[in-house]
Amino acid sequence: MFRINPLSTLSLLLIGVFLFSCSTSETSTATEQAVEEVAAGEELEIVQRPIPFGPTRKILSLSYIKSHHDLDWQEPIIDPKVVVVHHTAIPTLEGTFAAFDPETLKGRADIASASSLNVGIQYVVDQDGTIYQTLPDTVFARHIIGLNWCSIGIENVGGTPETPLTEAQLESNIKLIAQLAEKHDIEYMIGHDEYKAFKLTQHPLWKEMDPNYFTEKNDPGPEFMAGLREALADLALKGPPVVESE
């Protein structure tokens, strides 16, 4: 259980949710309840549901860190500078954990040649807004090419036309990211679909030794990220670096 600063988030939470649900001028009951919780300084509930991180995942993580990030680490422990927001494109919570639980990658031909390490994440947010912590904030997870070594990932269940992201998920992401920014020296907040800018600008945080290892992403989408950025504007978190046109 963690605590966030209610005064820094209260006035901004409504704005972010409004942008995401701009079809109405009134906040939903769920939104009103979330705002009341922030105003009252209530603790942010986070359910602990760890994914396996045994010797196999540790060895594969250190190998990945060396081969892809060119870092000779003894332990897979990161100093997070970036929060990366994803959606799973998997409609259920159980399906999401079934994808993350194995320590070795199953399928995924698009990334399998780079490593047998399975994808991972630090947080999962279900459609009802429940937040699950799957790894400690500072434990390495494979979730974004080039930036795994310095980023905390948040996966939102759904993100398909049949299971679009929800207002409850937006509210939880707002509060969770505010919490993370208070705990860590976070400089950037990006969507998974925005990471290409770090590669194109050869940003100092970009570390990927294979120039051909890249996948196109579309998650979580501009609408969701706009809601987050408006709500968290006071934190002054940077977005992706600007790519200058040729």
mmCIF file of C-alpha atoms in Angstrom:
data_model
loop_
_atom_site.group_PDB
_atom_site.id
_atom_site.type_symbol
_atom_site.label_atom_id
_atom_site.label_comp_id
_atom_site.label_asym_id
_atom_site.label_seq_id
_atom_site.Cartn_x
_atom_site.Cartn_y
_atom_site.Cartn_z
ATOM 1 C CA MET A 1 0.000 0.000 0.000
ATOM 2 C CA PHE A 2 1.408 3.382 -0.993
ATOM 3 C CA ARG A 3 0.448 7.014 -0.393
ATOM 4 C CA ILE A 4 0.348 9.802 -2.965
ATOM 5 C CA ASN A 5 0.301 13.557 -2.449
ATOM 6 C CA PRO A 6 -3.386 14.549 -2.696
ATOM 7 C CA LEU A 7 -2.787 18.254 -3.206
ATOM 8 C CA SER A 8 -0.501 17.789 -6.207
ATOM 9 C CA THR A 9 -2.940 15.503 -8.016
ATOM 10 C CA LEU A 10 -6.479 16.545 -7.073
ATOM 11 C CA SER A 11 -7.037 19.432 -9.455
ATOM 12 C CA LEU A 12 -5.395 17.587 -12.345
ATOM 13 C CA LEU A 13 -7.112 14.233 -12.064
ATOM 14 C CA LEU A 14 -10.440 15.601 -13.268
ATOM 15 C CA ILE A 15 -8.825 17.210 -16.318
ATOM 16 C CA GLY A 16 -7.122 14.037 -17.500
ATOM 17 C CA VAL A 17 -10.229 11.930 -17.138
ATOM 18 C CA PHE A 18 -12.311 14.596 -18.881
ATOM 19 C CA LEU A 19 -10.022 14.553 -21.914
ATOM 20 C CA PHE A 20 -10.269 10.780 -22.122
ATOM 21 C CA SER A 21 -14.060 10.811 -21.786
ATOM 22 C CA CYS A 22 -14.775 14.093 -23.577
ATOM 23 C CA SER A 23 -18.170 12.922 -24.799
ATOM 24 C CA THR A 24 -19.716 14.345 -21.620
ATOM 25 C CA SER A 25 -19.243 17.424 -19.448
ATOM 26 C CA GLU A 26 -20.009 15.504 -16.250
ATOM 27 C CA THR A 27 -17.623 13.192 -14.479
ATOM 28 C CA SER A 28 -18.716 9.610 -13.916
ATOM 29 C CA THR A 29 -19.429 8.144 -10.503
ATOM 30 C CA ALA A 30 -16.135 6.245 -10.694
ATOM 31 C CA THR A 31 -14.260 9.460 -11.431
ATOM 32 C CA GLU A 32 -15.931 11.323 -8.589
ATOM 33 C CA GLN A 33 -15.028 8.525 -6.206
ATOM 34 C CA ALA A 34 -11.394 8.574 -7.347
ATOM 35 C CA VAL A 35 -11.184 12.333 -6.826
ATOM 36 C CA GLU A 36 -12.700 11.998 -3.352
ATOM 37 C CA GLU A 37 -10.093 9.364 -2.470
ATOM 38 C CA VAL A 38 -7.264 11.627 -3.616
ATOM 39 C CA ALA A 39 -8.718 14.592 -1.753
ATOM 40 C CA ALA A 40 -8.981 12.542 1.428
ATOM 41 C CA GLY A 41 -5.387 11.376 1.076
ATOM 42 C CA GLU A 42 -6.419 7.738 1.001
ATOM 43 C CA GLU A 43 -3.757 5.186 0.257
ATOM 44 C CA LEU A 44 -3.360 3.908 -3.292
ATOM 45 C CA GLU A 45 -4.175 0.216 -3.267
ATOM 46 C CA ILE A 46 -1.702 -1.932 -5.139
ATOM 47 C CA VAL A 47 -2.204 -5.689 -5.257
ATOM 48 C CA GLN A 48 1.009 -7.696 -5.119
ATOM 49 C CA ARG A 49 0.959 -10.428 -7.776
ATOM 50 C CA PRO A 50 4.574 -11.223 -8.671
ATOM 51 C CA ILE A 51 5.547 -12.879 -11.914
ATOM 52 C CA PRO A 52 8.263 -15.553 -11.552
ATOM 53 C CA PHE A 53 11.793 -14.163 -11.378
ATOM 54 C CA GLY A 54 13.967 -17.183 -10.671
ATOM 55 C CA PRO A 55 17.507 -18.080 -11.754
ATOM 56 C CA THR A 56 16.478 -18.559 -15.395
ATOM 57 C CA ARG A 57 14.916 -15.127 -15.732
ATOM 58 C CA LYS A 58 17.818 -13.514 -13.876
ATOM 59 C CA ILE A 59 20.470 -15.130 -16.085
ATOM 60 C CA LEU A 60 18.564 -14.292 -19.269
ATOM 61 C CA SER A 61 17.992 -10.725 -18.058
ATOM 62 C CA LEU A 62 21.705 -10.164 -17.423
ATOM 63 C CA SER A 63 22.520 -11.666 -20.814
ATOM 64 C CA TYR A 64 19.973 -9.373 -22.486
ATOM 65 C CA ILE A 65 21.334 -6.341 -20.628
ATOM 66 C CA LYS A 66 24.835 -7.132 -21.889
ATOM 67 C CA SER A 67 23.991 -8.038 -25.483
ATOM 68 C CA HIS A 68 21.380 -5.354 -26.149
ATOM 69 C CA HIS A 69 22.245 -2.516 -23.776
ATOM 70 C CA ASP A 70 26.026 -3.103 -23.626
ATOM 71 C CA LEU A 71 25.969 -2.954 -19.828
ATOM 72 C CA ASP A 72 28.004 -5.388 -17.743
ATOM 73 C CA TRP A 73 25.745 -5.607 -14.687
ATOM 74 C CA GLN A 74 26.052 -8.126 -11.870
ATOM 75 C CA GLU A 75 22.420 -7.734 -10.868
ATOM 76 C CA PRO A 76 19.330 -6.842 -12.987
ATOM 77 C CA ILE A 77 18.582 -3.689 -10.994
ATOM 78 C CA ILE A 78 17.666 -0.455 -12.783
ATOM 79 C CA ASP A 79 17.688 3.244 -11.908
ATOM 80 C CA PRO A 80 14.380 4.270 -13.518
ATOM 81 C CA LYS A 81 14.250 7.471 -15.558
ATOM 82 C CA VAL A 82 11.286 6.667 -17.824
ATOM 83 C CA VAL A 83 7.724 5.452 -17.275
ATOM 84 C CA VAL A 84 6.378 3.594 -20.313
ATOM 85 C CA VAL A 85 2.621 3.092 -20.711
ATOM 86 C CA HIS A 86 1.407 0.072 -22.698
ATOM 87 C CA HIS A 87 -1.743 -1.819 -23.467
ATOM 88 C CA THR A 88 -1.743 -5.598 -23.668
ATOM 89 C CA ALA A 89 -4.126 -6.173 -26.605
ATOM 90 C CA ILE A 90 -5.173 -9.147 -24.442
ATOM 91 C CA PRO A 91 -8.776 -8.877 -23.227
ATOM 92 C CA THR A 92 -8.437 -10.429 -19.757
ATOM 93 C CA LEU A 93 -6.280 -10.148 -16.662
ATOM 94 C CA GLU A 94 -5.676 -13.902 -16.534
ATOM 95 C CA GLY A 95 -4.646 -13.934 -20.179
ATOM 96 C CA THR A 96 -2.217 -11.119 -19.457
ATOM 97 C CA PHE A 97 -0.564 -12.982 -16.589
ATOM 98 C CA ALA A 98 -0.441 -16.146 -18.687
ATOM 99 C CA ALA A 99 1.673 -14.171 -21.162
ATOM 100 C CA PHE A 100 4.050 -12.727 -18.538
ATOM 101 C CA ASP A 101 4.445 -15.643 -16.111
ATOM 102 C CA PRO A 102 6.777 -17.912 -18.138
ATOM 103 C CA GLU A 103 10.436 -17.018 -17.695
ATOM 104 C CA THR A 104 11.244 -17.894 -21.307
ATOM 105 C CA LEU A 105 9.551 -16.481 -24.383
ATOM 106 C CA LYS A 106 6.737 -18.460 -25.973
ATOM 107 C CA GLY A 107 6.098 -17.611 -29.615
ATOM 108 C CA ARG A 108 6.560 -13.938 -30.549
ATOM 109 C CA ALA A 109 8.504 -14.473 -33.778
ATOM 110 C CA ASP A 110 8.960 -10.706 -34.065
ATOM 111 C CA ILE A 111 11.287 -10.605 -31.033
ATOM 112 C CA ALA A 112 12.291 -14.239 -30.426
ATOM 113 C CA SER A 113 15.543 -13.961 -32.391
ATOM 114 C CA ALA A 114 16.776 -11.219 -30.054
ATOM 115 C CA SER A 115 16.550 -13.292 -26.851
ATOM 116 C CA SER A 116 14.725 -16.193 -25.243
ATOM 117 C CA LEU A 117 13.978 -13.975 -22.235
ATOM 118 C CA ASN A 118 10.232 -13.550 -21.855
ATOM 119 C CA VAL A 119 8.660 -10.124 -21.844
ATOM 120 C CA GLY A 120 7.899 -8.681 -18.434
ATOM 121 C CA ILE A 121 6.493 -5.621 -16.722
ATOM 122 C CA GLN A 122 6.473 -3.943 -13.324
ATOM 123 C CA TYR A 123 2.733 -3.082 -13.194
ATOM 124 C CA VAL A 124 -0.528 -4.309 -14.727
ATOM 125 C CA VAL A 125 -3.768 -2.278 -14.559
ATOM 126 C CA ASP A 126 -6.964 -4.246 -15.101
ATOM 127 C CA GLN A 127 -10.036 -2.868 -16.882
ATOM 128 C CA ASP A 128 -11.677 -2.040 -13.540
ATOM 129 C CA GLY A 129 -8.646 0.034 -12.507
ATOM 130 C CA THR A 130 -7.131 -2.478 -10.088
ATOM 131 C CA ILE A 131 -3.358 -2.054 -9.993
ATOM 132 C CA TYR A 132 -1.157 -5.151 -9.756
ATOM 133 C CA GLN A 133 2.554 -4.938 -9.028
ATOM 134 C CA THR A 134 4.329 -7.791 -10.781
ATOM 135 C CA LEU A 135 7.976 -6.846 -10.116
ATOM 136 C CA PRO A 136 9.684 -4.331 -7.835
ATOM 137 C CA ASP A 137 10.092 -0.923 -9.476
ATOM 138 C CA THR A 138 13.848 -1.336 -9.832
ATOM 139 C CA VAL A 139 13.947 -4.897 -11.194
ATOM 140 C CA PHE A 140 14.692 -5.144 -14.913
ATOM 141 C CA ALA A 141 11.906 -6.222 -17.268
ATOM 142 C CA ARG A 142 11.886 -6.723 -21.031
ATOM 143 C CA HIS A 143 9.074 -4.481 -22.257
ATOM 144 C CA ILE A 144 10.525 -1.799 -24.556
ATOM 145 C CA ILE A 145 13.424 -2.047 -26.970
ATOM 146 C CA GLY A 146 16.349 0.243 -26.191
ATOM 147 C CA LEU A 147 14.987 1.541 -22.882
ATOM 148 C CA ASN A 148 14.464 -1.521 -20.677
ATOM 149 C CA TRP A 149 17.580 -0.672 -18.688
ATOM 150 C CA CYS A 150 16.098 2.578 -17.339
ATOM 151 C CA SER A 151 12.309 2.247 -17.489
ATOM 152 C CA ILE A 152 9.303 1.165 -15.456
ATOM 153 C CA GLY A 153 6.496 -0.330 -17.541
ATOM 154 C CA ILE A 154 2.743 -0.181 -16.940
ATOM 155 C CA GLU A 155 0.550 -2.591 -18.931
ATOM 156 C CA ASN A 156 -3.160 -1.845 -19.266
ATOM 157 C CA VAL A 157 -5.333 -4.882 -19.929
ATOM 158 C CA GLY A 158 -7.207 -4.571 -23.227
ATOM 159 C CA GLY A 159 -6.745 -1.881 -25.812
ATOM 160 C CA THR A 160 -8.590 -3.616 -28.640
ATOM 161 C CA PRO A 161 -11.826 -2.427 -30.310
ATOM 162 C CA GLU A 162 -13.676 -5.071 -28.289
ATOM 163 C CA THR A 163 -11.977 -4.141 -24.996
ATOM 164 C CA PRO A 164 -11.001 -0.452 -25.183
ATOM 165 C CA LEU A 165 -9.100 1.142 -22.319
ATOM 166 C CA THR A 166 -11.366 2.507 -19.599
ATOM 167 C CA GLU A 167 -11.731 5.637 -17.498
ATOM 168 C CA ALA A 168 -10.918 3.518 -14.441
ATOM 169 C CA GLN A 169 -7.602 2.571 -16.026
ATOM 170 C CA LEU A 170 -6.822 6.203 -16.813
ATOM 171 C CA GLU A 171 -7.531 7.201 -13.213
ATOM 172 C CA SER A 172 -5.291 4.449 -11.875
ATOM 173 C CA ASN A 173 -2.483 5.301 -14.282
ATOM 174 C CA ILE A 174 -2.627 8.950 -13.210
ATOM 175 C CA LYS A 175 -2.325 8.067 -9.543
ATOM 176 C CA LEU A 176 0.298 5.368 -10.096
ATOM 177 C CA ILE A 177 2.541 7.578 -12.226
ATOM 178 C CA ALA A 178 2.265 10.379 -9.659
ATOM 179 C CA GLN A 179 3.369 7.835 -7.041
ATOM 180 C CA LEU A 180 6.306 6.668 -9.153
ATOM 181 C CA ALA A 181 7.441 10.220 -9.854
ATOM 182 C CA GLU A 182 7.542 10.876 -6.110
ATOM 183 C CA LYS A 183 9.560 7.729 -5.402
ATOM 184 C CA HIS A 184 12.050 7.872 -8.280
ATOM 185 C CA ASP A 185 13.957 10.375 -10.380
ATOM 186 C CA ILE A 186 11.585 9.995 -13.340
ATOM 187 C CA GLU A 187 12.293 12.346 -16.255
ATOM 188 C CA TYR A 188 10.119 10.956 -19.068
ATOM 189 C CA MET A 189 6.608 9.555 -19.474
ATOM 190 C CA ILE A 190 5.939 8.002 -22.879
ATOM 191 C CA GLY A 191 3.585 5.634 -24.633
ATOM 192 C CA HIS A 192 5.068 2.473 -26.104
ATOM 193 C CA ASP A 193 4.217 3.829 -29.537
ATOM 194 C CA GLU A 194 6.488 6.842 -28.918
ATOM 195 C CA TYR A 195 9.769 5.057 -28.214
ATOM 196 C CA LYS A 196 10.976 5.296 -31.813
ATOM 197 C CA ALA A 197 11.873 8.951 -31.200
ATOM 198 C CA PHE A 198 14.650 7.884 -28.809
ATOM 199 C CA LYS A 199 16.181 5.745 -31.562
ATOM 200 C CA LEU A 200 15.825 8.352 -34.299
ATOM 201 C CA THR A 201 17.430 11.081 -32.200
ATOM 202 C CA GLN A 202 20.056 8.738 -30.742
ATOM 203 C CA HIS A 203 19.022 10.003 -27.341
ATOM 204 C CA PRO A 204 21.522 9.341 -24.519
ATOM 205 C CA LEU A 205 19.045 6.969 -22.851
ATOM 206 C CA TRP A 206 18.731 4.863 -26.006
ATOM 207 C CA LYS A 207 20.847 1.718 -25.699
ATOM 208 C CA GLU A 208 20.277 -0.942 -28.343
ATOM 209 C CA MET A 209 23.268 -2.677 -29.873
ATOM 210 C CA ASP A 210 21.340 -4.276 -32.748
ATOM 211 C CA PRO A 211 20.421 -1.513 -35.240
ATOM 212 C CA ASN A 212 17.871 -3.803 -36.916
ATOM 213 C CA TYR A 213 16.012 -4.730 -33.748
ATOM 214 C CA PHE A 214 12.873 -2.599 -33.780
ATOM 215 C CA THR A 215 9.122 -3.205 -33.791
ATOM 216 C CA GLU A 216 6.331 -0.779 -34.644
ATOM 217 C CA LYS A 217 3.859 -0.181 -31.803
ATOM 218 C CA ASN A 218 0.509 1.597 -31.473
ATOM 219 C CA ASP A 219 -0.154 1.359 -27.754
ATOM 220 C CA PRO A 220 -1.694 2.848 -25.728
ATOM 221 C CA GLY A 221 -2.659 5.507 -28.301
ATOM 222 C CA PRO A 222 -2.686 9.321 -28.389
ATOM 223 C CA GLU A 223 -6.026 9.798 -26.600
ATOM 224 C CA PHE A 224 -4.944 7.888 -23.500
ATOM 225 C CA MET A 225 -1.557 9.627 -23.390
ATOM 226 C CA ALA A 226 -3.185 13.056 -23.797
ATOM 227 C CA GLY A 227 -5.319 12.385 -20.734
ATOM 228 C CA LEU A 228 -2.263 11.385 -18.724
ATOM 229 C CA ARG A 229 -0.213 14.381 -19.818
ATOM 230 C CA GLU A 230 -2.924 16.885 -19.069
ATOM 231 C CA ALA A 231 -3.573 15.421 -15.642
ATOM 232 C CA LEU A 232 0.106 15.160 -14.712
ATOM 233 C CA ALA A 233 1.268 18.440 -16.235
ATOM 234 C CA ASP A 234 2.449 19.802 -12.875
ATOM 235 C CA LEU A 235 5.036 17.017 -12.662
ATOM 236 C CA ALA A 236 6.755 18.414 -15.789
ATOM 237 C CA LEU A 237 7.561 14.945 -17.101
ATOM 238 C CA LYS A 238 9.062 15.042 -20.570
ATOM 239 C CA GLY A 239 7.510 13.286 -23.532
ATOM 240 C CA PRO A 240 9.477 11.661 -26.365
ATOM 241 C CA PRO A 241 12.348 13.688 -27.816
ATOM 242 C CA VAL A 242 11.485 15.835 -30.829
ATOM 243 C CA VAL A 243 12.506 14.335 -34.144
ATOM 244 C CA GLU A 244 13.602 17.068 -36.506
ATOM 245 C CA SER A 245 12.233 16.726 -40.023
ATOM 246 C CA GLU A 246 14.768 16.435 -42.814
#
